[in-house]
PDB file of C-alpha atoms in Angstrom:
ATOM      1  CA  VAL A  30      39.612   2.188  -8.433  1.00 96.00           C
ATOM      2  CA  VAL A  31      35.914   3.041  -8.329  1.00 95.00           C
ATOM      3  CA  CYS A  32      34.042   1.543 -11.269  1.00 94.00           C
ATOM      4  CA  PRO A  33      30.642   3.096 -11.841  1.00 90.00           C
ATOM      5  CA  ALA A  34      30.996   2.672 -15.636  1.00 88.00           C
ATOM      6  CA  GLY A  35      28.171   1.019 -17.570  1.00 86.00           C
ATOM      7  CA  VAL A  36      24.734   1.339 -19.291  1.00 83.00           C
ATOM      8  CA  PRO A  37      22.020   2.697 -16.910  1.00 77.00           C
ATOM      9  CA  ARG A  38      18.681   1.105 -16.599  1.00 74.00           C
ATOM     10  CA  LYS A  39      15.704   2.320 -18.517  1.00 74.00           C
ATOM     11  CA  PRO A  40      12.038   1.808 -17.604  1.00 73.00           C
ATOM     12  CA  GLY A  41      11.047  -1.816 -18.014  1.00 76.00           C
ATOM     13  CA  MET A  42      14.495  -3.107 -17.683  1.00 74.00           C
ATOM     14  CA  THR A  43      15.872  -5.153 -14.716  1.00 74.00           C
ATOM     15  CA  ARG A  44      19.390  -4.997 -13.447  1.00 70.00           C
ATOM     16  CA  ASP A  45      19.857  -8.376 -15.204  1.00 76.00           C
ATOM     17  CA  ASP A  46      19.049  -6.756 -18.624  1.00 82.00           C
ATOM     18  CA  LEU A  47      22.311  -4.802 -18.218  1.00 82.00           C
ATOM     19  CA  PHE A  48      24.458  -7.860 -17.867  1.00 89.00           C
ATOM     20  CA  ASN A  49      25.632  -8.119 -21.518  1.00 88.00           C
ATOM     21  CA  PRO A  50      26.551  -4.574 -22.086  1.00 90.00           C
ATOM     22  CA  ASN A  51      28.022  -3.931 -18.614  1.00 93.00           C
ATOM     23  CA  ALA A  52      29.849  -7.330 -18.166  1.00 94.00           C
ATOM     24  CA  SER A  53      32.186  -6.507 -21.022  1.00 95.00           C
ATOM     25  CA  ILE A  54      32.826  -2.914 -19.719  1.00 96.00           C
ATOM     26  CA  VAL A  55      33.699  -4.259 -16.274  1.00 97.00           C
ATOM     27  CA  ARG A  56      35.868  -7.002 -17.828  1.00 97.00           C
ATOM     28  CA  ASP A  57      37.924  -4.566 -19.841  1.00 97.00           C
ATOM     29  CA  LEU A  58      38.326  -2.018 -17.031  1.00 97.00           C
ATOM     30  CA  VAL A  59      39.329  -4.596 -14.533  1.00 98.00           C
ATOM     31  CA  LYS A  60      41.749  -6.098 -17.099  1.00 98.00           C
ATOM     32  CA  ALA A  61      43.428  -2.771 -17.409  1.00 98.00           C
ATOM     33  CA  CYS A  62      43.587  -2.455 -13.620  1.00 98.00           C
ATOM     34  CA  THR A  63      45.326  -5.883 -13.376  1.00 98.00           C
ATOM     35  CA  GLN A  64      48.081  -4.512 -15.799  1.00 98.00           C
ATOM     36  CA  HIS A  65      48.434  -1.002 -14.287  1.00 98.00           C
ATOM     37  CA  CYS A  66      47.437  -1.153 -10.646  1.00 98.00           C
ATOM     38  CA  PRO A  67      47.356  -4.842  -9.723  1.00 98.00           C
ATOM     39  CA  THR A  68      47.066  -4.296  -6.031  1.00 97.00           C
ATOM     40  CA  ALA A  69      44.375  -1.563  -6.105  1.00 98.00           C
ATOM     41  CA  PHE A  70      41.004  -2.000  -4.381  1.00 98.00           C
ATOM     42  CA  LEU A  71      38.404  -2.460  -7.062  1.00 98.00           C
ATOM     43  CA  LEU A  72      35.132  -0.986  -6.019  1.00 97.00           C
ATOM     44  CA  ILE A  73      32.532  -2.222  -8.362  1.00 96.00           C
ATOM     45  CA  ILE A  74      29.273  -0.196  -8.587  1.00 91.00           C
ATOM     46  CA  THR A  75      28.344  -1.251 -12.147  1.00 90.00           C
ATOM     47  CA  ASN A  76      24.964  -3.121 -12.388  1.00 85.00           C
ATOM     48  CA  PRO A  77      24.213  -5.909 -12.037  1.00 86.00           C
ATOM     49  CA  VAL A  78      26.612  -5.813  -9.118  1.00 88.00           C
ATOM     50  CA  ASN A  79      25.630  -9.383  -8.116  1.00 88.00           C
ATOM     51  CA  SER A  80      27.146 -10.486 -11.478  1.00 91.00           C
ATOM     52  CA  THR A  81      29.831  -7.935 -12.300  1.00 94.00           C
ATOM     53  CA  VAL A  82      31.721  -8.524  -9.022  1.00 96.00           C
ATOM     54  CA  PRO A  83      32.297 -12.168  -9.917  1.00 97.00           C
ATOM     55  CA  ILE A  84      33.369 -11.128 -13.405  1.00 97.00           C
ATOM     56  CA  ALA A  85      35.926  -8.795 -11.827  1.00 98.00           C
ATOM     57  CA  SER A  86      37.081 -11.579  -9.573  1.00 98.00           C
ATOM     58  CA  GLU A  87      37.660 -13.966 -12.433  1.00 98.00           C
ATOM     59  CA  VAL A  88      39.476 -11.417 -14.541  1.00 98.00           C
ATOM     60  CA  CYS A  89      41.846 -10.866 -11.653  1.00 98.00           C
ATOM     61  CA  LYS A  90      42.288 -14.634 -11.106  1.00 98.00           C
ATOM     62  CA  ALA A  91      43.136 -15.054 -14.772  1.00 98.00           C
ATOM     63  CA  ALA A  92      45.768 -12.260 -14.487  1.00 98.00           C
ATOM     64  CA  GLY A  93      47.144 -13.731 -11.192  1.00 98.00           C
ATOM     65  CA  THR A  94      46.307 -10.575  -9.147  1.00 98.00           C
ATOM     66  CA  TYR A  95      43.238 -11.684  -7.406  1.00 98.00           C
ATOM     67  CA  ASP A  96      42.897 -10.706  -3.756  1.00 98.00           C
ATOM     68  CA  PRO A  97      39.337 -11.470  -2.378  1.00 97.00           C
ATOM     69  CA  THR A  98      39.758  -8.543   0.152  1.00 97.00           C
ATOM     70  CA  ARG A  99      40.299  -6.017  -2.675  1.00 97.00           C
ATOM     71  CA  VAL A 100      37.427  -6.784  -4.907  1.00 98.00           C
ATOM     72  CA  ILE A 101      34.274  -5.118  -3.502  1.00 96.00           C
ATOM     73  CA  GLY A 102      30.754  -4.848  -4.691  1.00 93.00           C
ATOM     74  CA  VAL A 103      29.385  -1.421  -3.554  1.00 90.00           C
ATOM     75  CA  THR A 104      25.749  -1.512  -2.580  1.00 86.00           C
ATOM     76  CA  THR A 105      25.944   1.419  -0.240  1.00 90.00           C
ATOM     77  CA  LEU A 106      23.118   3.006  -2.296  1.00 89.00           C
ATOM     78  CA  ASP A 107      20.742   0.518  -0.629  1.00 91.00           C
ATOM     79  CA  VAL A 108      21.961   1.796   2.742  1.00 94.00           C
ATOM     80  CA  VAL A 109      21.443   5.438   1.764  1.00 93.00           C
ATOM     81  CA  ARG A 110      18.012   4.697   0.453  1.00 94.00           C
ATOM     82  CA  ALA A 111      16.979   2.658   3.606  1.00 96.00           C
ATOM     83  CA  ASN A 112      18.277   5.458   5.848  1.00 97.00           C
ATOM     84  CA  THR A 113      16.340   8.079   3.910  1.00 95.00           C
ATOM     85  CA  PHE A 114      13.119   6.129   3.881  1.00 96.00           C
ATOM     86  CA  VAL A 115      13.195   5.300   7.554  1.00 98.00           C
ATOM     87  CA  ALA A 116      14.091   8.853   8.541  1.00 97.00           C
ATOM     88  CA  GLY A 117      11.229  10.124   6.403  1.00 97.00           C
ATOM     89  CA  LEU A 118       8.773   7.941   8.259  1.00 97.00           C
ATOM     90  CA  LYS A 119      10.148   8.698  11.565  1.00 97.00           C
ATOM     91  CA  GLY A 120      10.841  12.357  11.154  1.00 97.00           C
ATOM     92  CA  LEU A 121      14.583  11.962  11.600  1.00 98.00           C
ATOM     93  CA  ASN A 122      17.609  13.369   9.853  1.00 97.00           C
ATOM     94  CA  PRO A 123      18.764  10.732   7.305  1.00 95.00           C
ATOM     95  CA  ALA A 124      22.393  11.634   8.122  1.00 94.00           C
ATOM     96  CA  GLU A 125      21.764  10.458  11.766  1.00 97.00           C
ATOM     97  CA  VAL A 126      20.152   7.109  10.738  1.00 97.00           C
ATOM     98  CA  ASN A 127      21.931   3.880   9.953  1.00 96.00           C
ATOM     99  CA  VAL A 128      20.027   0.916   8.684  1.00 97.00           C
ATOM    100  CA  PRO A 129      22.284  -1.997   7.861  1.00 96.00           C
ATOM    101  CA  VAL A 130      21.488  -3.665   4.617  1.00 95.00           C
ATOM    102  CA  VAL A 131      22.884  -7.169   3.650  1.00 94.00           C
ATOM    103  CA  GLY A 132      22.543  -9.491   0.707  1.00 88.00           C
ATOM    104  CA  GLY A 133      22.798  -8.413  -2.886  1.00 79.00           C
ATOM    105  CA  HIS A 134      21.816  -5.471  -4.962  1.00 78.00           C
ATOM    106  CA  ALA A 135      18.720  -6.612  -6.823  1.00 77.00           C
ATOM    107  CA  GLY A 136      15.149  -6.703  -5.586  1.00 80.00           C
ATOM    108  CA  LYS A 137      14.529  -9.412  -3.004  1.00 88.00           C
ATOM    109  CA  THR A 138      18.332  -9.940  -2.556  1.00 87.00           C
ATOM    110  CA  ILE A 139      18.370  -6.549  -0.754  1.00 92.00           C
ATOM    111  CA  ILE A 140      17.668  -7.257   2.882  1.00 94.00           C
ATOM    112  CA  PRO A 141      17.382  -4.141   5.135  1.00 96.00           C
ATOM    113  CA  LEU A 142      17.924  -5.029   8.837  1.00 97.00           C
ATOM    114  CA  ILE A 143      15.490  -2.463  10.179  1.00 96.00           C
ATOM    115  CA  SER A 144      15.456  -4.124  13.629  1.00 96.00           C
ATOM    116  CA  GLN A 145      19.178  -3.273  13.798  1.00 97.00           C
ATOM    117  CA  ALA A 146      18.774   0.423  12.910  1.00 97.00           C
ATOM    118  CA  THR A 147      20.263   3.166  14.996  1.00 97.00           C
ATOM    119  CA  PRO A 148      18.576   4.936  16.410  1.00 98.00           C
ATOM    120  CA  SER A 149      16.211   2.118  17.246  1.00 97.00           C
ATOM    121  CA  VAL A 150      12.996   2.340  15.351  1.00 97.00           C
ATOM    122  CA  GLU A 151       9.767   0.195  15.257  1.00 96.00           C
ATOM    123  CA  PHE A 152       7.051  -0.159  12.707  1.00 97.00           C
ATOM    124  CA  ASP A 153       3.775  -2.115  12.537  1.00 97.00           C
ATOM    125  CA  ALA A 154       3.994  -5.232  10.333  1.00 97.00           C
ATOM    126  CA  GLU A 155       2.182  -3.612   7.416  1.00 98.00           C
ATOM    127  CA  THR A 156       4.369  -0.489   7.377  1.00 97.00           C
ATOM    128  CA  LEU A 157       7.518  -2.621   7.780  1.00 97.00           C
ATOM    129  CA  ASP A 158       6.483  -4.774   4.823  1.00 97.00           C
ATOM    130  CA  LYS A 159       5.720  -1.733   2.607  1.00 97.00           C
ATOM    131  CA  LEU A 160       9.081  -0.180   3.721  1.00 97.00           C
ATOM    132  CA  THR A 161      11.048  -3.263   2.948  1.00 96.00           C
ATOM    133  CA  LYS A 162       9.531  -3.615  -0.499  1.00 96.00           C
ATOM    134  CA  ARG A 163      10.138   0.115  -1.148  1.00 95.00           C
ATOM    135  CA  ILE A 164      13.818  -0.232  -0.236  1.00 95.00           C
ATOM    136  CA  GLN A 165      14.089  -3.358  -2.427  1.00 94.00           C
ATOM    137  CA  ASP A 166      12.339  -1.633  -5.359  1.00 90.00           C
ATOM    138  CA  ALA A 167      13.771   1.815  -4.981  1.00 87.00           C
ATOM    139  CA  GLY A 168      16.008   1.553  -8.065  1.00 80.00           C
ATOM    140  CA  THR A 169      13.082   0.763 -10.246  1.00 77.00           C
ATOM    141  CA  GLU A 170      11.125   3.545  -8.629  1.00 81.00           C
ATOM    142  CA  VAL A 171      13.802   6.085  -9.648  1.00 78.00           C
ATOM    143  CA  VAL A 172      14.143   4.659 -13.201  1.00 74.00           C
ATOM    144  CA  ASN A 173      10.480   4.980 -13.654  1.00 76.00           C
ATOM    145  CA  ALA A 174      10.316   8.383 -12.224  1.00 78.00           C
ATOM    146  CA  LYS A 175      13.026   9.602 -14.656  1.00 73.00           C
ATOM    147  CA  ALA A 176      10.908   8.146 -17.552  1.00 73.00           C
ATOM    148  CA  GLY A 177      13.849   6.956 -19.556  1.00 66.00           C
ATOM    149  CA  ALA A 178      16.021  10.071 -18.892  1.00 68.00           C
ATOM    150  CA  GLY A 179      18.476   8.178 -16.789  1.00 63.00           C
ATOM    151  CA  SER A 180      18.874   6.283 -13.539  1.00 66.00           C
ATOM    152  CA  ALA A 181      20.027   7.071 -10.074  1.00 70.00           C
ATOM    153  CA  THR A 182      23.239   8.718 -11.063  1.00 75.00           C
ATOM    154  CA  LEU A 183      23.525  11.462  -8.465  1.00 80.00           C
ATOM    155  CA  SER A 184      22.503   9.171  -5.529  1.00 83.00           C
ATOM    156  CA  MET A 185      24.796   6.454  -6.858  1.00 84.00           C
ATOM    157  CA  ALA A 186      27.711   8.965  -6.909  1.00 89.00           C
ATOM    158  CA  TYR A 187      26.956   9.980  -3.420  1.00 90.00           C
ATOM    159  CA  ALA A 188      26.866   6.343  -2.236  1.00 90.00           C
ATOM    160  CA  GLY A 189      30.054   5.607  -4.100  1.00 92.00           C
ATOM    161  CA  VAL A 190      31.899   8.489  -2.460  1.00 94.00           C
ATOM    162  CA  ARG A 191      30.402   7.597   0.948  1.00 92.00           C
ATOM    163  CA  PHE A 192      31.745   3.976   0.622  1.00 94.00           C
ATOM    164  CA  THR A 193      35.148   5.147  -0.821  1.00 96.00           C
ATOM    165  CA  ASN A 194      35.605   7.535   2.133  1.00 96.00           C
ATOM    166  CA  SER A 195      34.703   4.784   4.599  1.00 94.00           C
ATOM    167  CA  LEU A 196      37.273   2.429   2.968  1.00 96.00           C
ATOM    168  CA  LEU A 197      39.994   5.140   2.957  1.00 96.00           C
ATOM    169  CA  SER A 198      39.284   5.911   6.579  1.00 97.00           C
ATOM    170  CA  ALA A 199      39.585   2.150   7.501  1.00 95.00           C
ATOM    171  CA  LEU A 200      43.077   1.802   5.819  1.00 93.00           C
TER     172      LEU A 200
END
């Protein structure tokens, strides 16, 4: 079950501002999943992912269906952005770049491991710092660019499909 449902960010909002409206959406959707597909993988994309995944886990625990290997926060959008930005700076095809990203899905919790990228890339310290900050703040960049007309819906959909396909391939 892929859960991208929720209220999108608007200019001036942080992912944390989405907690109240989106927490109840995730709670209700996951509750339905515990009743109708209790062994499904739950792929949570709804922001703030750092907070909605624990909510999904607690709902599953309360229903007696919790399996920590099946409740997953999808932050693949951070990987897609990192790949795109690195490729742009190096003149590479983003589809052929892989930058691992660890941590959460909010600002400084997004940690791109550029030193682990394939193909191997190098940047001077100033460029690396700017690149890291751009990756961490890319969601805000998109929200501001859309000037209140939405958030990263198309790229989020792409990232969700990419993660889902990877999960299905691994099964």
